[in-house]
PDB file of C-alpha atoms in Angstrom:
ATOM      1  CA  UNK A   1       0.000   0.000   0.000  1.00 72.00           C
ATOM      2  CA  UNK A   2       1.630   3.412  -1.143  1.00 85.00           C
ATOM      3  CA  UNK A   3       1.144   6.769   1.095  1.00 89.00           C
ATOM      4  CA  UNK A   4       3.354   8.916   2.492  1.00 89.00           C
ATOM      5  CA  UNK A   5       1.436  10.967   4.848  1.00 92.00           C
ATOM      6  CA  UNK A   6      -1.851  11.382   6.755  1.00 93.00           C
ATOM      7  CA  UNK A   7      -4.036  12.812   4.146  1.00 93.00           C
ATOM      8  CA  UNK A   8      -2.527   9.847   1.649  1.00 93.00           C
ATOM      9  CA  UNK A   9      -3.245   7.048   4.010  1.00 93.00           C
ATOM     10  CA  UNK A  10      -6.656   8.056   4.671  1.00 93.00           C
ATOM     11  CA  UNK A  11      -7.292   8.439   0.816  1.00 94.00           C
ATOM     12  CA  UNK A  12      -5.388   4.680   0.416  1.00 93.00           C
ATOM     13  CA  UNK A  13      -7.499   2.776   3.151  1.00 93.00           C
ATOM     14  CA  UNK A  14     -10.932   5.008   3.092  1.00 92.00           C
ATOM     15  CA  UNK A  15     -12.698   1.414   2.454  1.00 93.00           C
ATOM     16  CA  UNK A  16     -13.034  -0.468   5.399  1.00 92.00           C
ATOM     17  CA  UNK A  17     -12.456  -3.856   3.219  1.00 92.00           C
ATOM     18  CA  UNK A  18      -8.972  -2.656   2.146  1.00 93.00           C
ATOM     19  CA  UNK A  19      -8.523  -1.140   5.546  1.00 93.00           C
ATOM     20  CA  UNK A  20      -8.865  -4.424   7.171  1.00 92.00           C
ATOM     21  CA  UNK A  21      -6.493  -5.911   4.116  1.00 92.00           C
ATOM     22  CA  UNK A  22      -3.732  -4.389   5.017  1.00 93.00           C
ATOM     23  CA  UNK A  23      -4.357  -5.066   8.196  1.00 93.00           C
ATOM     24  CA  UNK A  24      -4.278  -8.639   7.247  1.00 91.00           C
ATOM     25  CA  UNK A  25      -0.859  -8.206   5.220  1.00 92.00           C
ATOM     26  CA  UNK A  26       0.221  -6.051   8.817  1.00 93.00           C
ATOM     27  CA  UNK A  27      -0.096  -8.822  10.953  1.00 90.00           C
ATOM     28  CA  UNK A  28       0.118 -12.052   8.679  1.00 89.00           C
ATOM     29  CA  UNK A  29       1.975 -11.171   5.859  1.00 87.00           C
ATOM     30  CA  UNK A  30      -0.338 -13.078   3.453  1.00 79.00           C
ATOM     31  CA  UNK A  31      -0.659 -15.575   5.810  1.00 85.00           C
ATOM     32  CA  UNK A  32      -3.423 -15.950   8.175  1.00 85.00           C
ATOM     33  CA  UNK A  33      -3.198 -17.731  11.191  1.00 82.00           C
ATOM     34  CA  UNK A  34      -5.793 -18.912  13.923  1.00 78.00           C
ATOM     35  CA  UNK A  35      -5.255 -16.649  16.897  1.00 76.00           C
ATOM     36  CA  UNK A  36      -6.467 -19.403  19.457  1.00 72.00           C
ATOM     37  CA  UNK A  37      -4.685 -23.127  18.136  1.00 72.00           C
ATOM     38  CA  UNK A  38      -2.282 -21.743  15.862  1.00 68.00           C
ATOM     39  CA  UNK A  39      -3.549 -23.420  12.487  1.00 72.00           C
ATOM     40  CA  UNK A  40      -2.668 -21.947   9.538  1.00 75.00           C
ATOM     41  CA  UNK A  41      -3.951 -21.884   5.888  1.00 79.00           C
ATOM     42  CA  UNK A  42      -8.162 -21.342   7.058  1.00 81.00           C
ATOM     43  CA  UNK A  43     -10.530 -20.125   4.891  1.00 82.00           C
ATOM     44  CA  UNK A  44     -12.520 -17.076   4.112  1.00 83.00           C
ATOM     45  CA  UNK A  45     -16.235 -16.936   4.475  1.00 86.00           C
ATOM     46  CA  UNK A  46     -18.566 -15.289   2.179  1.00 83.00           C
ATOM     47  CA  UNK A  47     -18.488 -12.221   3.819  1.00 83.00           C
ATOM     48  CA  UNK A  48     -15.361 -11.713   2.839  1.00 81.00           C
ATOM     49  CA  UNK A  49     -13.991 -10.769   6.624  1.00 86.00           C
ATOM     50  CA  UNK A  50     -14.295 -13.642   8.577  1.00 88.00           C
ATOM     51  CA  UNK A  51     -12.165 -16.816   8.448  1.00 87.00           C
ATOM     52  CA  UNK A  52     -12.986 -20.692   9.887  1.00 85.00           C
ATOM     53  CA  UNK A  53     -10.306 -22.712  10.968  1.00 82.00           C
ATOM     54  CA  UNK A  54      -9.788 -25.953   9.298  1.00 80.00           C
ATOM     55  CA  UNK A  55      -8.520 -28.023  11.877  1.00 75.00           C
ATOM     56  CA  UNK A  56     -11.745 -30.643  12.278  1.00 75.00           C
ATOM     57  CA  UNK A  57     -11.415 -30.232  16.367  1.00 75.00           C
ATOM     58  CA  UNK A  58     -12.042 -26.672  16.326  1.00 77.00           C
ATOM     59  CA  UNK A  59     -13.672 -25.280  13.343  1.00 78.00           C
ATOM     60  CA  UNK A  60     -13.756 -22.038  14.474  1.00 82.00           C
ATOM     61  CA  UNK A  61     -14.489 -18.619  13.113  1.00 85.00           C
ATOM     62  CA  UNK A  62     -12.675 -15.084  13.776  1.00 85.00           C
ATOM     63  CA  UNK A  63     -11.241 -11.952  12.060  1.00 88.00           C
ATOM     64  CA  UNK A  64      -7.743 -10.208  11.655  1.00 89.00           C
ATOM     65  CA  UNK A  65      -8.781  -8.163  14.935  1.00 90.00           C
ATOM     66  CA  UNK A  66      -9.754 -11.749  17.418  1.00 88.00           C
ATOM     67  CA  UNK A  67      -6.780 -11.666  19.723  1.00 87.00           C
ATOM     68  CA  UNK A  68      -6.003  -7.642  19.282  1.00 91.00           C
ATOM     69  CA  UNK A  69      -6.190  -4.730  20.884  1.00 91.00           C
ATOM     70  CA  UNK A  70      -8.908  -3.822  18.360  1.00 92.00           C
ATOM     71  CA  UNK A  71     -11.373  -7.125  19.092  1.00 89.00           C
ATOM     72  CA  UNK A  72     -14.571  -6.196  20.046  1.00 87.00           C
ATOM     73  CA  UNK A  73     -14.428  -2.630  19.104  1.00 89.00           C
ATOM     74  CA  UNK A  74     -17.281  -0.673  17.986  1.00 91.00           C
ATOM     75  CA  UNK A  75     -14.781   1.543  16.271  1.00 93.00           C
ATOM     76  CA  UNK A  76     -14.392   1.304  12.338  1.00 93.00           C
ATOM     77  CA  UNK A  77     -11.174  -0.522  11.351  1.00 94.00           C
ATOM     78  CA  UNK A  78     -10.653   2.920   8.679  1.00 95.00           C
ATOM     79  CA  UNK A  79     -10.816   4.727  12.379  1.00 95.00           C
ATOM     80  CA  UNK A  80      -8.374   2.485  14.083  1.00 95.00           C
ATOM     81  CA  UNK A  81      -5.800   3.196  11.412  1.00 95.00           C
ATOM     82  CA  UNK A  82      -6.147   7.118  11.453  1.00 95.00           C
ATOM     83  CA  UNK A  83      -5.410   6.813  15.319  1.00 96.00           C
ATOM     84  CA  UNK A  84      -2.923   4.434  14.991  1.00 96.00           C
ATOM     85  CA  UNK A  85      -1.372   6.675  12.088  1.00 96.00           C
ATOM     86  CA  UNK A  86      -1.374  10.137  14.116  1.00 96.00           C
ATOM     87  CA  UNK A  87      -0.923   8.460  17.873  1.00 95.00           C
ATOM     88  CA  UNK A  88       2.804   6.936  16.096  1.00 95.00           C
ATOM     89  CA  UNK A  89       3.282  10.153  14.218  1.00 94.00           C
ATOM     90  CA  UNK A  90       3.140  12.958  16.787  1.00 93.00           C
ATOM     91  CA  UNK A  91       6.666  13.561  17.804  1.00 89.00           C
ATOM     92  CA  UNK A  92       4.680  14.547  21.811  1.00 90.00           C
ATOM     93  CA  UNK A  93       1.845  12.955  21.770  1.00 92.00           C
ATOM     94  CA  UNK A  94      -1.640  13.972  21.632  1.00 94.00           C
ATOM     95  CA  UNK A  95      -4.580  14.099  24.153  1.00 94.00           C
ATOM     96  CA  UNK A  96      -7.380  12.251  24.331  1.00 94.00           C
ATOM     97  CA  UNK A  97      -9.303  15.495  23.841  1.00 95.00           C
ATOM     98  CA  UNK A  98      -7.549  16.174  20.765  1.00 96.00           C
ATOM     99  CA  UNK A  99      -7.459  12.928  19.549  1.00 96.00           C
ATOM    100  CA  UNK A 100     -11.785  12.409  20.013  1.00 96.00           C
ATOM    101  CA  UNK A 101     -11.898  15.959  18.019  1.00 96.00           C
ATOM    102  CA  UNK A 102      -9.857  14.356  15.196  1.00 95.00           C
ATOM    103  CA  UNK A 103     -11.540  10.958  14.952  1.00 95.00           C
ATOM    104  CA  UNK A 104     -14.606  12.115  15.406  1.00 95.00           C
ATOM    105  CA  UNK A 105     -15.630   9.871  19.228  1.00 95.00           C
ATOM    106  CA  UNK A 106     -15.936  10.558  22.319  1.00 95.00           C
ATOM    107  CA  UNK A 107     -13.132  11.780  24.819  1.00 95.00           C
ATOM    108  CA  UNK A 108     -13.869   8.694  26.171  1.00 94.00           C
ATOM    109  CA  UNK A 109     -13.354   6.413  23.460  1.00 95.00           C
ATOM    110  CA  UNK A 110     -10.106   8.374  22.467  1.00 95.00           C
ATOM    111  CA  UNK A 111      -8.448   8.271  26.380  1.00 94.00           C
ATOM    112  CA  UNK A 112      -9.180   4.076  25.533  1.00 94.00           C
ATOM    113  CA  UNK A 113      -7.911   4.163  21.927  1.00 94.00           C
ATOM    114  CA  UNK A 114      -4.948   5.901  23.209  1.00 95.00           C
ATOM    115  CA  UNK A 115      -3.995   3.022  26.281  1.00 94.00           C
ATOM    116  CA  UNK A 116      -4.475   0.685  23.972  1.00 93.00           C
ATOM    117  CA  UNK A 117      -2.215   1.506  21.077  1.00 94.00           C
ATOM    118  CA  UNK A 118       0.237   2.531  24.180  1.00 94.00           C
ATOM    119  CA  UNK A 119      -0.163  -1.562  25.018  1.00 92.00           C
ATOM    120  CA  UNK A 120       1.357  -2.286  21.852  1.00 92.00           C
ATOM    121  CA  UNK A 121       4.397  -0.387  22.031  1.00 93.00           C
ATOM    122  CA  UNK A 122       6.222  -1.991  24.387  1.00 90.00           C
ATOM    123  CA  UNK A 123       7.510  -5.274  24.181  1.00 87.00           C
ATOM    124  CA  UNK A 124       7.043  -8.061  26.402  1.00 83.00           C
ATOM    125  CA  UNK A 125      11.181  -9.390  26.321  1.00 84.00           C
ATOM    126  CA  UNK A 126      13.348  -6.740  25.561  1.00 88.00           C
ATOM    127  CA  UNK A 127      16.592  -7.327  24.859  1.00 91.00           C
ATOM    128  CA  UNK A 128      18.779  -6.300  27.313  1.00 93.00           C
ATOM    129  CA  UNK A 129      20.802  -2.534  26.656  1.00 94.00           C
ATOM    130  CA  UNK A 130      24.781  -3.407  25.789  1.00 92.00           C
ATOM    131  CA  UNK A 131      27.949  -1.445  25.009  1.00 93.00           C
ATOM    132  CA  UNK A 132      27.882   1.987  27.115  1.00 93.00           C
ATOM    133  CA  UNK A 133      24.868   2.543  28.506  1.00 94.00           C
ATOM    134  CA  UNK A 134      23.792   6.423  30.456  1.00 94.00           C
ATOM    135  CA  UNK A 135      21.336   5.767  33.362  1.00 93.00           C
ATOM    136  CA  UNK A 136      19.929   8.936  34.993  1.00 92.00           C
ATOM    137  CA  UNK A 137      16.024   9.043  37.093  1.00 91.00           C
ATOM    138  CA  UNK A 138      14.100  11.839  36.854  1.00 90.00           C
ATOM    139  CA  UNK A 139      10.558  12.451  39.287  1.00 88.00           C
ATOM    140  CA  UNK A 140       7.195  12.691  37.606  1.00 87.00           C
ATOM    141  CA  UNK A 141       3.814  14.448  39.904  1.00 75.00           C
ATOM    142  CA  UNK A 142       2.580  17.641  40.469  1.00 60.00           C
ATOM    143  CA  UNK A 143       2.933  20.378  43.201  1.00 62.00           C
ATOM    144  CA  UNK A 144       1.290  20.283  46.081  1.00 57.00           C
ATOM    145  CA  UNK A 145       1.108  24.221  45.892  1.00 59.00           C
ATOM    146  CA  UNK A 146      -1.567  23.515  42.822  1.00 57.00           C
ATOM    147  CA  UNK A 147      -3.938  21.401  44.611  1.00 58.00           C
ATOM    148  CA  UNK A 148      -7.127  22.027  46.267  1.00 62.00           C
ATOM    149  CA  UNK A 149      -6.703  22.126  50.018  1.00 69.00           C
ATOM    150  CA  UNK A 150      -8.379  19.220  50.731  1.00 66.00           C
ATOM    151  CA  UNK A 151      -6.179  16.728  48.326  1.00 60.00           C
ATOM    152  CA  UNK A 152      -3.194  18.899  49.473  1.00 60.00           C
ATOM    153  CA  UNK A 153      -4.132  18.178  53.773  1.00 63.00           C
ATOM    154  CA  UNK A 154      -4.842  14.349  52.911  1.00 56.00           C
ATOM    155  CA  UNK A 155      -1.279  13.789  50.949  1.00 53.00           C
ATOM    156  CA  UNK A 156       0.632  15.690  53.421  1.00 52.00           C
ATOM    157  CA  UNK A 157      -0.970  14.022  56.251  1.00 49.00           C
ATOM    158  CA  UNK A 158      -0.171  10.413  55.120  1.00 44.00           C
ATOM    159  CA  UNK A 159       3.279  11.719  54.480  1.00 44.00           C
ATOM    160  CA  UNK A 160       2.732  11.145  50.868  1.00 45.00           C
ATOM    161  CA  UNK A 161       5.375  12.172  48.251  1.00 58.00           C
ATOM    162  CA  UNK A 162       3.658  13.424  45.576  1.00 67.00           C
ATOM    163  CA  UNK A 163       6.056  12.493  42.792  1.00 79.00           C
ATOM    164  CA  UNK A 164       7.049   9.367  41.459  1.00 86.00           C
ATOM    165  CA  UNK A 165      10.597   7.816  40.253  1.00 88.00           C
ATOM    166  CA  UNK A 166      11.575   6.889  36.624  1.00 92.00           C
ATOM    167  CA  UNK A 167      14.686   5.522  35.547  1.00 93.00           C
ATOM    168  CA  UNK A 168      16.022   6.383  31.682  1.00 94.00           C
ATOM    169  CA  UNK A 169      18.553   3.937  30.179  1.00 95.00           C
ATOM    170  CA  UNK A 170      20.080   4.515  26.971  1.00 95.00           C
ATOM    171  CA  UNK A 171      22.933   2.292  24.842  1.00 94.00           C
ATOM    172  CA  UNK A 172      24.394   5.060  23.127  1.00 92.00           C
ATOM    173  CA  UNK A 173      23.796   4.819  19.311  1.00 88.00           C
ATOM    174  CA  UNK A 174      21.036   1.828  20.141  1.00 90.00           C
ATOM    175  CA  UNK A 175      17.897   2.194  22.190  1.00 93.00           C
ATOM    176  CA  UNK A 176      16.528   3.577  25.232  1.00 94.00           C
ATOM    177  CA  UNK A 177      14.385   2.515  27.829  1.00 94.00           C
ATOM    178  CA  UNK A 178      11.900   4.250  30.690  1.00 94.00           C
ATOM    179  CA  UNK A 179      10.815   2.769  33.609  1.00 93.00           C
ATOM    180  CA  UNK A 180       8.949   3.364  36.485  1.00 91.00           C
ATOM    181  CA  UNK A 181      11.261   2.594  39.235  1.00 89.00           C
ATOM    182  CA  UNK A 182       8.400   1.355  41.772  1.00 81.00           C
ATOM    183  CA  UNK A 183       9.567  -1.135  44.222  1.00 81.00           C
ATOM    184  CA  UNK A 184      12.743  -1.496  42.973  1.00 83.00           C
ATOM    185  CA  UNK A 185      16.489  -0.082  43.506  1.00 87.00           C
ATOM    186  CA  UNK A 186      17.999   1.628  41.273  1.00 90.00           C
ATOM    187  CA  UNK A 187      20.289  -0.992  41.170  1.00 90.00           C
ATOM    188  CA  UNK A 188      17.811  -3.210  40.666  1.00 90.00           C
ATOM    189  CA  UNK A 189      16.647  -1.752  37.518  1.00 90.00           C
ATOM    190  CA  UNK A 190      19.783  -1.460  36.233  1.00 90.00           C
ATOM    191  CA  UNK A 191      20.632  -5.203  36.846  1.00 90.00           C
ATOM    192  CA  UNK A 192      16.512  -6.120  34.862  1.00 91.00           C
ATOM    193  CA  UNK A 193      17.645  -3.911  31.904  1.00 92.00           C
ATOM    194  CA  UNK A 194      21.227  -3.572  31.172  1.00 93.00           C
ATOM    195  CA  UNK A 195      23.842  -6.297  30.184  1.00 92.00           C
ATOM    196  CA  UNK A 196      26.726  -7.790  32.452  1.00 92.00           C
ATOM    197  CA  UNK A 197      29.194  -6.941  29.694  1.00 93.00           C
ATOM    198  CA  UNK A 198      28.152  -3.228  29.214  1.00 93.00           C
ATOM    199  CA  UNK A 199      29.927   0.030  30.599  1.00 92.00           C
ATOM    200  CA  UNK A 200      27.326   2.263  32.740  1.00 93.00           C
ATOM    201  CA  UNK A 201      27.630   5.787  33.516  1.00 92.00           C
ATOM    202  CA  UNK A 202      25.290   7.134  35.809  1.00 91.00           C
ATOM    203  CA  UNK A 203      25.773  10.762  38.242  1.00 90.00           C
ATOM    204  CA  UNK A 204      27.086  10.349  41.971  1.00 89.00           C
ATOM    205  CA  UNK A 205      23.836   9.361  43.406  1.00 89.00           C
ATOM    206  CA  UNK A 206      24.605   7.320  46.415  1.00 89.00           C
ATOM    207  CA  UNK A 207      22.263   4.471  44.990  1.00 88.00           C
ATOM    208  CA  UNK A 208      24.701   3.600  42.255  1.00 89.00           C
ATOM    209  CA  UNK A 209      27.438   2.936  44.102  1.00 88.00           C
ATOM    210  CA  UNK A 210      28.936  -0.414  44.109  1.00 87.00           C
ATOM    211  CA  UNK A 211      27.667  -0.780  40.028  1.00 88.00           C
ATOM    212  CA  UNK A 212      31.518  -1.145  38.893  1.00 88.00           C
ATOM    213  CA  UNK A 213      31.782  -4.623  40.769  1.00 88.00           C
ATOM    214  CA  UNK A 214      28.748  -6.087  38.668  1.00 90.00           C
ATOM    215  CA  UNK A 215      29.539  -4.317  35.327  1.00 92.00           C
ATOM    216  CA  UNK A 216      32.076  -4.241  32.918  1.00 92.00           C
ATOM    217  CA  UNK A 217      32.867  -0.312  33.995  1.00 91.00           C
ATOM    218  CA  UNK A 218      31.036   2.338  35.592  1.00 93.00           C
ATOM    219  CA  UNK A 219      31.923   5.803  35.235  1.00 92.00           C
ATOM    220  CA  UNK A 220      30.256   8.700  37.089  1.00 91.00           C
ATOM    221  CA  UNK A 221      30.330  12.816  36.572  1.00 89.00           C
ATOM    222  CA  UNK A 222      29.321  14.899  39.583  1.00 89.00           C
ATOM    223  CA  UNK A 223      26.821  17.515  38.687  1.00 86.00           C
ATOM    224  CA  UNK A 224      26.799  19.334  41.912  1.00 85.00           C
ATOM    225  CA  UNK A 225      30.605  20.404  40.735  1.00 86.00           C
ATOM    226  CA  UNK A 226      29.288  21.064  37.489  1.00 86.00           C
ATOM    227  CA  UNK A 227      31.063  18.567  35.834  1.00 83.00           C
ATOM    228  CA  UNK A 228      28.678  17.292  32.689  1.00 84.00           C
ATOM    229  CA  UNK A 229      31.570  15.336  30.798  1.00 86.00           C
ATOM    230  CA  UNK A 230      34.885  13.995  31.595  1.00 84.00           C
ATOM    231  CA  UNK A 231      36.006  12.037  28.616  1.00 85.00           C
ATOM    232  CA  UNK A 232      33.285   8.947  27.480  1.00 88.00           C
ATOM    233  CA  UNK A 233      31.639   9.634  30.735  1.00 89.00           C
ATOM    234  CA  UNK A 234      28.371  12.206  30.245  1.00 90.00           C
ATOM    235  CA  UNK A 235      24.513  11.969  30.749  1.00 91.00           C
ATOM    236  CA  UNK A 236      24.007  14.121  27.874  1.00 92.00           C
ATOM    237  CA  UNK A 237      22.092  11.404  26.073  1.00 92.00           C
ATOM    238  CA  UNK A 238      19.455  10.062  28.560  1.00 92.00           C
ATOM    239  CA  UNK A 239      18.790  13.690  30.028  1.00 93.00           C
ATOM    240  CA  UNK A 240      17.816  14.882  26.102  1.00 92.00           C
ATOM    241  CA  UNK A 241      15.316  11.485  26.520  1.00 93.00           C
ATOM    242  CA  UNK A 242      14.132  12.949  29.703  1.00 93.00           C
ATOM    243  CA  UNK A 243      13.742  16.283  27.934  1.00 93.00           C
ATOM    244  CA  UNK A 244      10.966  14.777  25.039  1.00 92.00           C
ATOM    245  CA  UNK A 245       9.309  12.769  27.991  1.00 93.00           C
ATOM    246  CA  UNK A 246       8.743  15.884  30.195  1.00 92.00           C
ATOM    247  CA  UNK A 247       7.659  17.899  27.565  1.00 91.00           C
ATOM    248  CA  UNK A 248       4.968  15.513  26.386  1.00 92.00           C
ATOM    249  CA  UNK A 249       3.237  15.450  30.102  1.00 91.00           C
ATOM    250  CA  UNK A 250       4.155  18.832  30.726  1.00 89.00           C
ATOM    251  CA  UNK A 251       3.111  20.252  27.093  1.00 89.00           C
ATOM    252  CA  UNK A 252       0.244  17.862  26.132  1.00 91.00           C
ATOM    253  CA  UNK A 253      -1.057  15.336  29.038  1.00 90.00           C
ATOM    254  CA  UNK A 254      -0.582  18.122  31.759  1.00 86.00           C
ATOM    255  CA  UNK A 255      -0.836  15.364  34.366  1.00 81.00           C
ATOM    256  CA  UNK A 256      -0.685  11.798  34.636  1.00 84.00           C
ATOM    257  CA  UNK A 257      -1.659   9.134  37.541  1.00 83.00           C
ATOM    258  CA  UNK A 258       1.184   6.990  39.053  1.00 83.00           C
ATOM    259  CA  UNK A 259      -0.836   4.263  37.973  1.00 86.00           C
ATOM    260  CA  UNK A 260      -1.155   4.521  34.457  1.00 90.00           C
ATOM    261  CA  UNK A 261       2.862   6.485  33.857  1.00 91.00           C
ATOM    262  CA  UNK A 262       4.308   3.563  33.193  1.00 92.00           C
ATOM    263  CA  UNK A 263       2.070   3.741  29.552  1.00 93.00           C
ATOM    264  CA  UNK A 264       3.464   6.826  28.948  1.00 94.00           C
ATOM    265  CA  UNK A 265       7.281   5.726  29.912  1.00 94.00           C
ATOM    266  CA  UNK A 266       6.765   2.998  26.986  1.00 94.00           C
ATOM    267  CA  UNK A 267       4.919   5.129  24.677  1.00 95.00           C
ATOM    268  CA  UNK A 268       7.935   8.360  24.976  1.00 95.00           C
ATOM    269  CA  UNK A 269      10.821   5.340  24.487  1.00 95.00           C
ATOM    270  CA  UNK A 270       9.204   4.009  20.865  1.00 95.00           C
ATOM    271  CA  UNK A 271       9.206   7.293  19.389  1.00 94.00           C
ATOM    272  CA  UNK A 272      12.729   7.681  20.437  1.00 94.00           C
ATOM    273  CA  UNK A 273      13.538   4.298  19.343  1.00 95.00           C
ATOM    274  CA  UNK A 274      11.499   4.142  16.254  1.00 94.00           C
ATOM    275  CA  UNK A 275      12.720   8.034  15.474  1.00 92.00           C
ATOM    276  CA  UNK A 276      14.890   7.178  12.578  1.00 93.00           C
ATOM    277  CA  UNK A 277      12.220   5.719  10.317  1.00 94.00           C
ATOM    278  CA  UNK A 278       9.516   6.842   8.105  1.00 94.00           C
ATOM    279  CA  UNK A 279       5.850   7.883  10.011  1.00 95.00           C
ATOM    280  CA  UNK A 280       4.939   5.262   7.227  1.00 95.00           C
ATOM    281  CA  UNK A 281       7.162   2.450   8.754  1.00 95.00           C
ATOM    282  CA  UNK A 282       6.287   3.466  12.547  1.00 95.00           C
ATOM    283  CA  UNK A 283       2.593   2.981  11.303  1.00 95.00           C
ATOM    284  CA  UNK A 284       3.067  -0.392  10.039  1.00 94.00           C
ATOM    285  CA  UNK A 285       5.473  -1.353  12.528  1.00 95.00           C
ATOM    286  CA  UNK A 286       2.415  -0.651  15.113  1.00 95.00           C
ATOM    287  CA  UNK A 287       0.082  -2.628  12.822  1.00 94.00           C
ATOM    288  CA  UNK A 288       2.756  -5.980  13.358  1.00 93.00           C
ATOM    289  CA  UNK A 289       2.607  -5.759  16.887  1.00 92.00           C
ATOM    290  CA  UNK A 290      -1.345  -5.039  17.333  1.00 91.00           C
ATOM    291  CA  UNK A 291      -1.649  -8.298  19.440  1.00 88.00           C
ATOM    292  CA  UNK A 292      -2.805  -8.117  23.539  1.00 85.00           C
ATOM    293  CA  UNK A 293      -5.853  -6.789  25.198  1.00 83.00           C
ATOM    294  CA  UNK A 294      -6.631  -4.564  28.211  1.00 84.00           C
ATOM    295  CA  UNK A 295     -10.298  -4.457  29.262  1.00 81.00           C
ATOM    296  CA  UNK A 296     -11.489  -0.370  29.858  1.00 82.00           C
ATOM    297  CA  UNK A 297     -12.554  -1.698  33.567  1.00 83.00           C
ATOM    298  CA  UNK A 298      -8.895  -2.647  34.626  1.00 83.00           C
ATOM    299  CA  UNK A 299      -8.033   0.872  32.778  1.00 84.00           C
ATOM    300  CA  UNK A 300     -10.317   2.460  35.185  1.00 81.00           C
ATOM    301  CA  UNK A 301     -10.106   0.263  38.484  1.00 77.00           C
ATOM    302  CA  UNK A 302      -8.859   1.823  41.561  1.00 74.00           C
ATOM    303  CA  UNK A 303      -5.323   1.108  42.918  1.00 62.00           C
ATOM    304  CA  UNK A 304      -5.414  -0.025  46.392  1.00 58.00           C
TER     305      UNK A 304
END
């Protein structure tokens, strides 16, 4: 399918049969496969959307979206695609507000489209970050100053801090990574995401300390002296990471929940490490990886 941009995608898959096509071609490549025992080579029903499976034990029927984050929508496949298409494409993201105003749904449909295409962009294995890698953390929340007095009184008197940790890891000339740091030690996310073999540098912070005996190397430049680079050793890379993942809360989402940041830690890293292609070949990159489900009640449901 040829397009270049928005308006020429739109024009290319206006038709919800070739819409759902290339979603086929996406996620298949020609050839379909039954989501649920794995069969391959089913058929097509008249209706020209729907396949059976041929395997005599199960015989049974489902579409390119049975087993994606698009099953059961009430949205139009042509819809999906012109959310996946401008979700991938904007460099900061969008808002749900925004987003309902473009597609033409509610603000509540578009906050859903929007977690779920966020699903899809990370990756359940990663491999782990080699070579020289720059970890930094940076603290996500609000100011107390800016709420109401009652949230304000309730926060302070639990002795809660407002803000919550993330940890940025990038392999210099490879990809990045952002985390929510929850539980964990810093050390501790360092260990999950970052190879034995690789060469870490990190600032002073007392919680990296002790790094050099498990890694390759560890270097470290003290900020508080004002010391940004000392020969291969310089955060320069993860704090510009930082800088596109602060501007897109700060600058578009305004605020966002502890409970649902870690979304928006995997949805800031595949821009940055899908930033040297095409919007074309982020958009069909998305469509390959469409599979997983989140149901809008766990979205919604309260964290304990």
């Amino acid at each position: 399918m040829e397009f270049r941009n928005l308006r020429e995608m739109t024009i290319a898959l206006s038709d919800e049969k070739v819409a759902r096509q290339h979603m086929e071609e996406m996620r298949w490549g020609g050839n379909p496969v039954f989501p649920h025992c794995g069969a391959a080579k089913p058929y097509k029903l008249k209706d020209g959307k729907t396949y059976r499976c041929k395997d005599k034990t199960c015989k049974r029927d489902f579409t390119v979206t049975v087993g994606t984050v698009f099953e059961n929508s009430k949205v139009k496949i042509t819809t999906w695609m012109c959310a996946v298409y401008i979700i991938t494409a904007h460099k900061k993201g969008i808002s749900s507000h925004q987003l309902a105003r473009d597609l033409g749904v509610t603000q509540k449909t578009g906050w859903f489209i929007l977690h779920r295409i966020r699903l899809i962009m990370g990756e359940d294995a990663p491999p782990l970050l080699e070579e020289i890698v720059e970890i930094d953390e940076t603290y996500v929340g609000g100011k107390f100053a800016n709420m109401n007095r009652g949230r304000r009184k309730k926060f302070q008197e639990l002795c809660i801090d407002n803000k919550t940790a993330v940890m940025g890891m990038v392999e210099r000339g490879g990809t990045a990574r952002l985390t929510v740091i929850g539980g964990d030690t810093f050390k501790d996310v360092g260990r999950k995401n970052v190879d034995n073999a690789a060469e870490l540098v990190t600032d002073t912070h007392l919680a990296y300390q002790g790094l050099k005996d498990e890694f390759t190397a560890h270097f470290t430049v003290n900020h508080s002296i004002m010391e940004y680079r000392k020969g291969i050793a310089y955060t320069n890379t993860v704090e510009g990471l930082f800088s596109h993942f602060k501007r897109s809360i700060i600058g578009i989402y305004h605020q966002v929940s502890p409970k649902h940041l870690e979304r928006y830690c995997i949805e800031t890293a595949y821009r940055y490490n899908t930033r040297k292609i095409t919007d074309k070949d982020r958009f069909n990159l998305t469509l390959q990886k469409i599979e997983g489900r989140i149901a809008y009640k766990k979205l919604i449901q309260k964290v304990k």
